[in-house]
Amino acid sequence: MNKSVVSKVVLILAGGLASACGLLGLGGGKGGGNDQGELVGVPGREGWVMTIPYGMVPIPAGTFHMGQADEDPASTQINFNKQVTIGSFFMDDTEITNNEYRQFTNFFLVDNGTIEGFETVDAETFRQKYYPDTTVWVRDFAHHMGDPIQDYYYWHPGYDDYPVVGVNWDAAVFFGQWRTAYLNDYRKSVGDFEMPAFRLPSEAEWEYAARGDRPMAKYPWGNPYIRNSKGCMLANFKPGRGNFYDDGFAYTSPVMAYFPNDYGLYDMAGNVSEWCLDDFNPASVPTVWDLNPQYIDPRTNPESNRYNPKVPPKKVVRGGSWKDVAYYLETGTRTYEFKDSTRAYIGFRCAMTHLGRSSGQEF
């Protein structure tokens, strides 16, 4: 076979191969790929499913009248009614317990754990900033024999299922960041997509969830009374002057000790008050937007041109606690605490944003 014949055969074979590649979509623009030159999106991103995180319950999107659900005996005038819409999200069914928080503290102080890409905190810094302040049981109440509960509340297994207290707002936020990294580190190791971040609920999300799809409910259980038809208390709080025990517990109670609301959330009234994401401002309700509202005080936001380091940041606290009267258990009652404060009656629970439109089946 002469060279001219060989050249013709090679050209024919090359042309056929090029045609085949074109038919199979193996050609394209400068970027290559098998998209046949069409805009088809980036492959390999299929399979995402928004699952319900362990220990959480789904809260469907909806519209409700945020604000006071009864009289305002203190004449605070800080929570007038306003119709707002809340997107779907997930929320812990209980307050974070001592034993759940201990998993977090042990990760840094006992296991010396690390997560790729997550902030590393040395033991001394962690103890100062994020370890529960057990002295709150003595410090918060004058002339009170708080030593026994100070000594045992956080570390003894008898209190494992009780809500963690003595944690400030920053510690609650950092817990959510660690919980996010801890979960997603595992998910990446098994080839799953990352989940959204755990965070504190906004004040509007908290109130919406507390009402349990009962738009004007005074209390999370839906009626205006603090006892059921058998005379039993429906939450852990202070029923009267000098009376802490009619509800069955002198201090905090184990989580799930009382009935949940219609969303399946426990202790949205009483037991311990709960940190929220928002800054506190008595005039924030008419200020915020009416879709997923969150108030951010520009005076305490370092990124704002109105930032003033002399203004002490206040954070919203909701739900009332074991030492509060019934007024603070109402779904519409607002109060606050300074973000760097630790108290024997403030804990928290986490929320997570639901990504995409829900099918509705999980609700």
Coordinates of C-alpha atoms in Angstrom, one line a residue:
M1 CA 0.0 0.0 0.0
N2 CA 1.5 3.3 -1.0
K3 CA 1.7 6.4 1.3
S4 CA -1.2 8.3 -0.4
V5 CA -3.6 5.4 0.2
V6 CA -2.5 5.2 3.9
S7 CA -3.1 8.9 4.3
K8 CA -6.6 8.7 2.9
V9 CA -7.4 5.8 5.3
V10 CA -6.1 7.8 8.3
L11 CA -8.2 10.8 7.3
I12 CA -11.3 8.8 6.9
L13 CA -10.9 7.1 10.3
A14 CA -10.2 10.5 12.0
G15 CA -13.2 12.0 10.4
G16 CA -15.4 9.1 11.5
L17 CA -14.1 9.3 15.0
A18 CA -14.8 13.1 15.1
S19 CA -18.3 12.5 13.8
A20 CA -18.9 9.8 16.5
C21 CA -17.7 12.1 19.3
G22 CA -20.1 14.8 18.0
L23 CA -23.0 12.4 18.0
L24 CA -22.2 11.2 21.5
G25 CA -22.0 14.8 22.8
L26 CA -18.3 14.5 23.6
G27 CA -17.5 17.7 21.9
G28 CA -18.4 21.3 22.8
G29 CA -17.0 24.7 23.4
K30 CA -13.7 25.5 24.9
G31 CA -14.8 24.1 28.2
G32 CA -15.4 20.6 26.8
G33 CA -18.0 18.4 28.5
N34 CA -20.9 16.4 27.1
D35 CA -23.5 19.2 26.9
Q36 CA -23.5 19.3 23.1
G37 CA -23.0 23.1 23.4
E38 CA -26.3 23.5 25.4
L39 CA -26.8 25.3 28.7
V40 CA -27.6 22.3 30.9
G41 CA -26.1 23.2 34.3
V42 CA -23.3 21.6 36.1
P43 CA -23.6 17.8 36.5
G44 CA -23.0 15.8 39.6
R45 CA -25.2 17.9 41.9
E46 CA -28.3 15.7 41.9
G47 CA -29.6 13.8 44.9
W48 CA -30.0 16.5 47.5
V49 CA -32.8 15.7 50.0
M50 CA -33.9 18.1 52.8
T51 CA -34.0 15.6 55.7
I52 CA -35.3 16.4 59.2
P53 CA -32.3 16.8 61.5
Y54 CA -32.1 14.4 64.5
G55 CA -33.9 15.9 67.5
M56 CA -35.7 18.5 65.5
V57 CA -39.3 19.0 64.3
P58 CA -40.4 20.7 61.1
I59 CA -42.2 24.0 61.4
P60 CA -44.3 24.8 58.2
A61 CA -44.3 28.2 56.6
G62 CA -47.2 30.4 57.4
T63 CA -48.6 33.8 58.3
F64 CA -49.6 34.9 61.8
H65 CA -50.3 37.9 64.0
M66 CA -47.1 38.4 66.0
G67 CA -47.5 40.3 69.3
Q68 CA -49.4 40.3 72.5
A69 CA -52.2 37.8 72.8
D70 CA -53.7 39.2 76.0
E71 CA -53.7 42.4 78.1
D72 CA -50.4 44.2 78.7
P73 CA -50.6 44.6 82.5
A74 CA -47.1 46.1 82.7
S75 CA -48.1 48.7 80.1
T76 CA -44.9 48.0 78.2
Q77 CA -46.4 48.9 74.8
I78 CA -43.5 47.1 73.1
N79 CA -45.3 44.3 71.4
F80 CA -48.2 45.6 69.3
N81 CA -49.7 43.1 66.9
K82 CA -48.3 42.8 63.4
Q83 CA -49.0 40.3 60.7
V84 CA -45.8 38.6 59.5
T85 CA -44.9 35.6 57.3
I86 CA -42.4 33.0 58.4
G87 CA -40.6 30.6 56.0
S88 CA -40.4 26.9 56.9
F89 CA -37.7 25.8 59.3
F90 CA -36.7 23.2 61.8
M91 CA -36.4 23.6 65.6
D92 CA -35.1 21.4 68.4
D93 CA -38.0 19.7 70.1
T94 CA -36.5 20.5 73.5
E95 CA -34.1 22.9 75.0
I96 CA -30.4 21.8 74.7
T97 CA -29.8 19.6 77.7
N98 CA -26.8 19.3 80.0
N99 CA -25.7 16.0 78.4
E100 CA -26.1 17.4 74.8
Y101 CA -24.0 20.4 75.8
R102 CA -21.5 18.1 77.5
Q103 CA -20.9 16.4 74.1
F104 CA -19.8 19.8 72.8
T105 CA -17.5 20.6 75.8
N106 CA -16.0 17.2 75.8
F107 CA -15.1 17.5 72.1
F108 CA -12.8 20.4 73.0
L109 CA -11.7 19.6 76.6
V110 CA -11.5 15.8 76.7
D111 CA -11.2 14.6 73.1
N112 CA -9.1 17.5 71.8
G113 CA -11.2 17.2 68.7
T114 CA -10.6 19.1 65.5
I115 CA -12.8 19.6 62.4
E116 CA -11.2 20.6 59.1
G117 CA -12.0 24.2 58.3
F118 CA -13.5 24.9 61.8
E119 CA -12.1 27.3 64.4
T120 CA -9.7 25.6 66.9
V121 CA -10.1 26.8 70.5
D122 CA -7.6 26.1 73.2
A123 CA -8.8 24.6 76.4
E124 CA -8.3 27.7 78.6
T125 CA -10.1 30.0 76.1
F126 CA -12.9 27.5 75.8
R127 CA -13.5 27.3 79.6
Q128 CA -13.6 31.1 79.9
K129 CA -16.0 31.7 77.0
Y130 CA -18.1 28.6 76.4
Y131 CA -18.1 26.4 79.5
P132 CA -21.4 26.7 81.5
D133 CA -21.1 29.1 84.4
T134 CA -22.2 27.0 87.4
T135 CA -21.8 29.9 89.8
V136 CA -25.1 31.4 88.5
W137 CA -27.0 29.3 91.0
V138 CA -25.4 31.3 93.9
R139 CA -24.8 34.6 92.2
D140 CA -28.3 35.2 90.7
F141 CA -30.2 35.0 93.9
A142 CA -29.4 36.8 97.2
H143 CA -29.5 34.9 100.4
H144 CA -30.1 31.6 98.6
M145 CA -28.6 28.2 99.5
G146 CA -27.5 27.5 95.9
D147 CA -24.3 25.6 96.7
P148 CA -25.8 22.1 96.3
I149 CA -27.3 22.7 92.9
Q150 CA -24.2 24.7 91.8
D151 CA -22.0 21.7 92.7
Y152 CA -24.1 19.1 90.9
Y153 CA -26.4 20.6 88.2
Y154 CA -24.1 20.5 85.2
W155 CA -21.8 17.5 85.8
H156 CA -24.0 14.9 87.7
P157 CA -25.8 12.3 85.6
G158 CA -29.0 13.0 87.6
Y159 CA -29.3 16.3 85.7
D160 CA -28.4 15.0 82.2
D161 CA -31.8 15.5 80.8
Y162 CA -32.3 19.0 82.3
P163 CA -31.7 22.1 80.2
V164 CA -28.3 23.6 80.2
V165 CA -28.0 27.1 81.8
G166 CA -25.2 29.5 82.6
V167 CA -24.5 29.9 78.9
N168 CA -24.4 33.3 77.3
W169 CA -25.6 34.3 73.8
D170 CA -22.1 34.0 72.2
A171 CA -21.7 30.5 73.6
A172 CA -25.1 29.5 72.3
V173 CA -24.1 30.8 68.8
F174 CA -20.7 29.0 68.9
F175 CA -22.5 25.8 69.9
G176 CA -24.6 26.0 66.8
Q177 CA -21.5 26.6 64.6
W178 CA -19.8 23.6 66.1
R179 CA -22.9 21.5 65.7
T180 CA -23.1 22.4 62.0
A181 CA -19.4 21.6 61.4
Y182 CA -19.7 18.4 63.4
L183 CA -22.6 17.1 61.3
N184 CA -21.3 18.2 57.9
D185 CA -17.9 16.7 58.6
Y186 CA -19.6 13.4 58.9
R187 CA -21.8 13.9 55.9
K188 CA -18.9 14.8 53.7
S189 CA -17.1 11.6 54.9
V190 CA -19.9 9.5 53.5
G191 CA -20.4 11.5 50.4
D192 CA -23.6 13.4 51.4
F193 CA -24.3 17.1 50.7
E194 CA -23.8 19.5 53.5
M195 CA -26.8 20.5 55.6
P196 CA -27.8 24.2 56.4
A197 CA -26.4 25.8 59.5
F198 CA -27.7 25.3 63.0
R199 CA -28.4 28.7 64.6
L200 CA -30.6 30.4 67.2
P201 CA -34.2 31.1 66.1
S202 CA -35.2 34.6 65.3
E203 CA -37.7 36.2 67.7
A204 CA -40.4 35.9 65.1
E205 CA -39.6 32.3 64.4
W206 CA -39.6 31.5 68.1
E207 CA -43.0 33.1 68.7
Y208 CA -44.5 31.5 65.6
A209 CA -43.3 28.1 66.7
A210 CA -44.4 28.6 70.3
R211 CA -48.0 29.3 69.2
G212 CA -48.1 25.9 67.5
D213 CA -50.4 26.9 64.7
R214 CA -52.8 28.5 67.1
P215 CA -52.7 32.1 65.8
M216 CA -53.8 34.0 68.9
A217 CA -52.9 31.5 71.6
K218 CA -52.0 33.1 74.9
Y219 CA -49.9 30.1 75.9
P220 CA -48.3 27.4 73.7
W221 CA -50.9 24.8 74.8
G222 CA -53.6 26.9 73.2
N223 CA -55.9 28.0 76.0
P224 CA -55.8 31.0 78.5
Y225 CA -55.3 28.8 81.6
I226 CA -52.2 27.6 83.3
R227 CA -53.8 24.4 84.6
N228 CA -55.6 21.6 82.8
S229 CA -59.1 20.3 83.7
K230 CA -57.6 18.1 86.4
G231 CA -55.9 21.1 88.1
C232 CA -52.4 20.1 87.0
M233 CA -49.9 22.8 86.0
L234 CA -49.0 22.9 82.3
A235 CA -45.5 24.3 82.6
N236 CA -42.7 24.8 85.1
F237 CA -42.9 28.4 86.5
K238 CA -43.6 30.3 89.7
P239 CA -47.4 30.0 90.3
G240 CA -47.5 32.4 93.2
R241 CA -45.5 34.4 95.8
G242 CA -43.1 32.1 97.5
N243 CA -44.6 29.2 95.6
F244 CA -42.2 27.4 93.2
Y245 CA -43.4 23.8 93.7
D246 CA -47.1 23.6 92.6
D247 CA -45.9 22.5 89.1
G248 CA -43.8 19.6 90.6
F249 CA -40.4 21.2 90.4
A250 CA -38.7 23.7 92.6
Y251 CA -36.0 24.6 90.0
T252 CA -35.8 23.4 86.4
S253 CA -37.5 20.2 85.3
P254 CA -36.3 17.5 82.9
V255 CA -37.1 18.3 79.3
M256 CA -40.3 16.7 78.0
A257 CA -41.8 16.7 81.5
Y258 CA -44.9 18.5 80.2
F259 CA -47.0 18.1 77.1
P260 CA -45.7 19.6 73.8
N261 CA -47.6 22.1 71.7
D262 CA -49.2 21.2 68.4
Y263 CA -45.8 21.4 66.5
G264 CA -44.3 18.8 69.0
L265 CA -42.2 21.4 70.8
Y266 CA -41.6 21.0 74.6
D267 CA -41.2 23.7 77.2
M268 CA -41.9 26.7 74.9
A269 CA -43.3 28.2 78.1
G270 CA -41.4 27.9 81.4
N271 CA -38.5 25.7 82.5
V272 CA -35.8 28.0 81.1
S273 CA -36.1 31.2 79.0
E274 CA -34.4 31.0 75.6
W275 CA -31.9 33.1 73.7
C276 CA -33.1 34.4 70.3
L277 CA -31.1 35.7 67.4
D278 CA -32.4 39.3 67.5
D279 CA -31.1 42.4 69.2
F280 CA -33.6 43.8 71.6
N281 CA -35.3 47.2 70.9
P282 CA -38.6 48.1 72.5
A283 CA -39.7 49.7 69.2
S284 CA -38.4 47.0 66.9
V285 CA -41.8 45.4 66.0
P286 CA -43.0 48.2 63.7
T287 CA -39.5 48.6 62.3
V288 CA -38.7 45.2 61.0
W289 CA -39.9 43.8 57.7
D290 CA -43.0 41.6 57.6
L291 CA -41.3 38.6 56.0
N292 CA -38.9 36.6 58.2
P293 CA -38.2 39.7 60.4
Q294 CA -35.0 40.0 62.4
Y295 CA -34.0 43.2 64.2
I296 CA -30.3 44.0 64.1
D297 CA -29.3 47.1 66.1
P298 CA -26.9 49.2 64.0
R299 CA -25.4 50.6 67.2
T300 CA -24.1 47.2 68.3
N301 CA -23.2 46.0 64.8
P302 CA -19.5 46.6 64.1
E303 CA -20.2 46.6 60.3
S304 CA -22.6 49.6 60.7
N305 CA -21.5 53.2 60.4
R306 CA -23.7 53.8 63.5
Y307 CA -21.7 51.4 65.6
N308 CA -21.1 52.6 69.1
P309 CA -19.0 50.3 71.3
K310 CA -20.3 52.0 74.4
V311 CA -23.9 50.6 73.8
P312 CA -24.2 47.3 75.6
P313 CA -25.7 44.7 73.3
K314 CA -29.1 43.3 74.4
K315 CA -30.5 40.1 73.0
V316 CA -34.1 39.0 73.0
V317 CA -35.1 36.3 75.5
R318 CA -38.4 34.5 75.3
G319 CA -40.5 31.9 77.0
G320 CA -40.3 32.6 80.7
S321 CA -38.6 30.3 83.2
W322 CA -38.9 28.3 86.4
K323 CA -38.5 31.4 88.5
D324 CA -41.0 33.6 86.5
V325 CA -44.7 34.3 87.0
A326 CA -47.2 33.3 84.3
Y327 CA -47.0 36.7 82.5
Y328 CA -43.6 35.8 81.1
L329 CA -44.9 32.4 79.8
E330 CA -47.2 34.1 77.4
T331 CA -46.3 33.7 73.7
G332 CA -46.4 37.5 73.1
T333 CA -44.3 38.6 76.1
R334 CA -40.9 40.1 75.2
T335 CA -37.9 40.6 77.4
Y336 CA -34.1 40.7 77.1
E337 CA -30.7 40.1 78.6
F338 CA -27.3 41.4 77.9
K339 CA -25.6 39.0 75.4
D340 CA -22.5 38.4 77.6
S341 CA -24.6 37.5 80.7
T342 CA -25.0 34.0 82.1
R343 CA -28.1 33.2 84.1
A344 CA -29.5 30.2 86.0
Y345 CA -32.8 30.6 84.1
I346 CA -31.7 31.1 80.5
G347 CA -30.9 28.3 78.0
F348 CA -31.5 27.9 74.3
R349 CA -32.5 25.6 71.5
C350 CA -31.4 25.6 67.8
A351 CA -33.2 26.2 64.6
M352 CA -32.3 25.4 60.9
T353 CA -33.6 26.9 57.7
H354 CA -35.6 24.6 55.4
L355 CA -34.0 24.8 52.0
G356 CA -36.4 25.0 49.0
R357 CA -40.1 24.5 48.9
S358 CA -41.4 21.8 51.2
S359 CA -43.5 18.9 49.8
G360 CA -45.6 19.3 52.9
Q361 CA -45.4 15.6 53.8
E362 CA -43.0 16.1 56.7
F363 CA -45.4 18.5 58.4

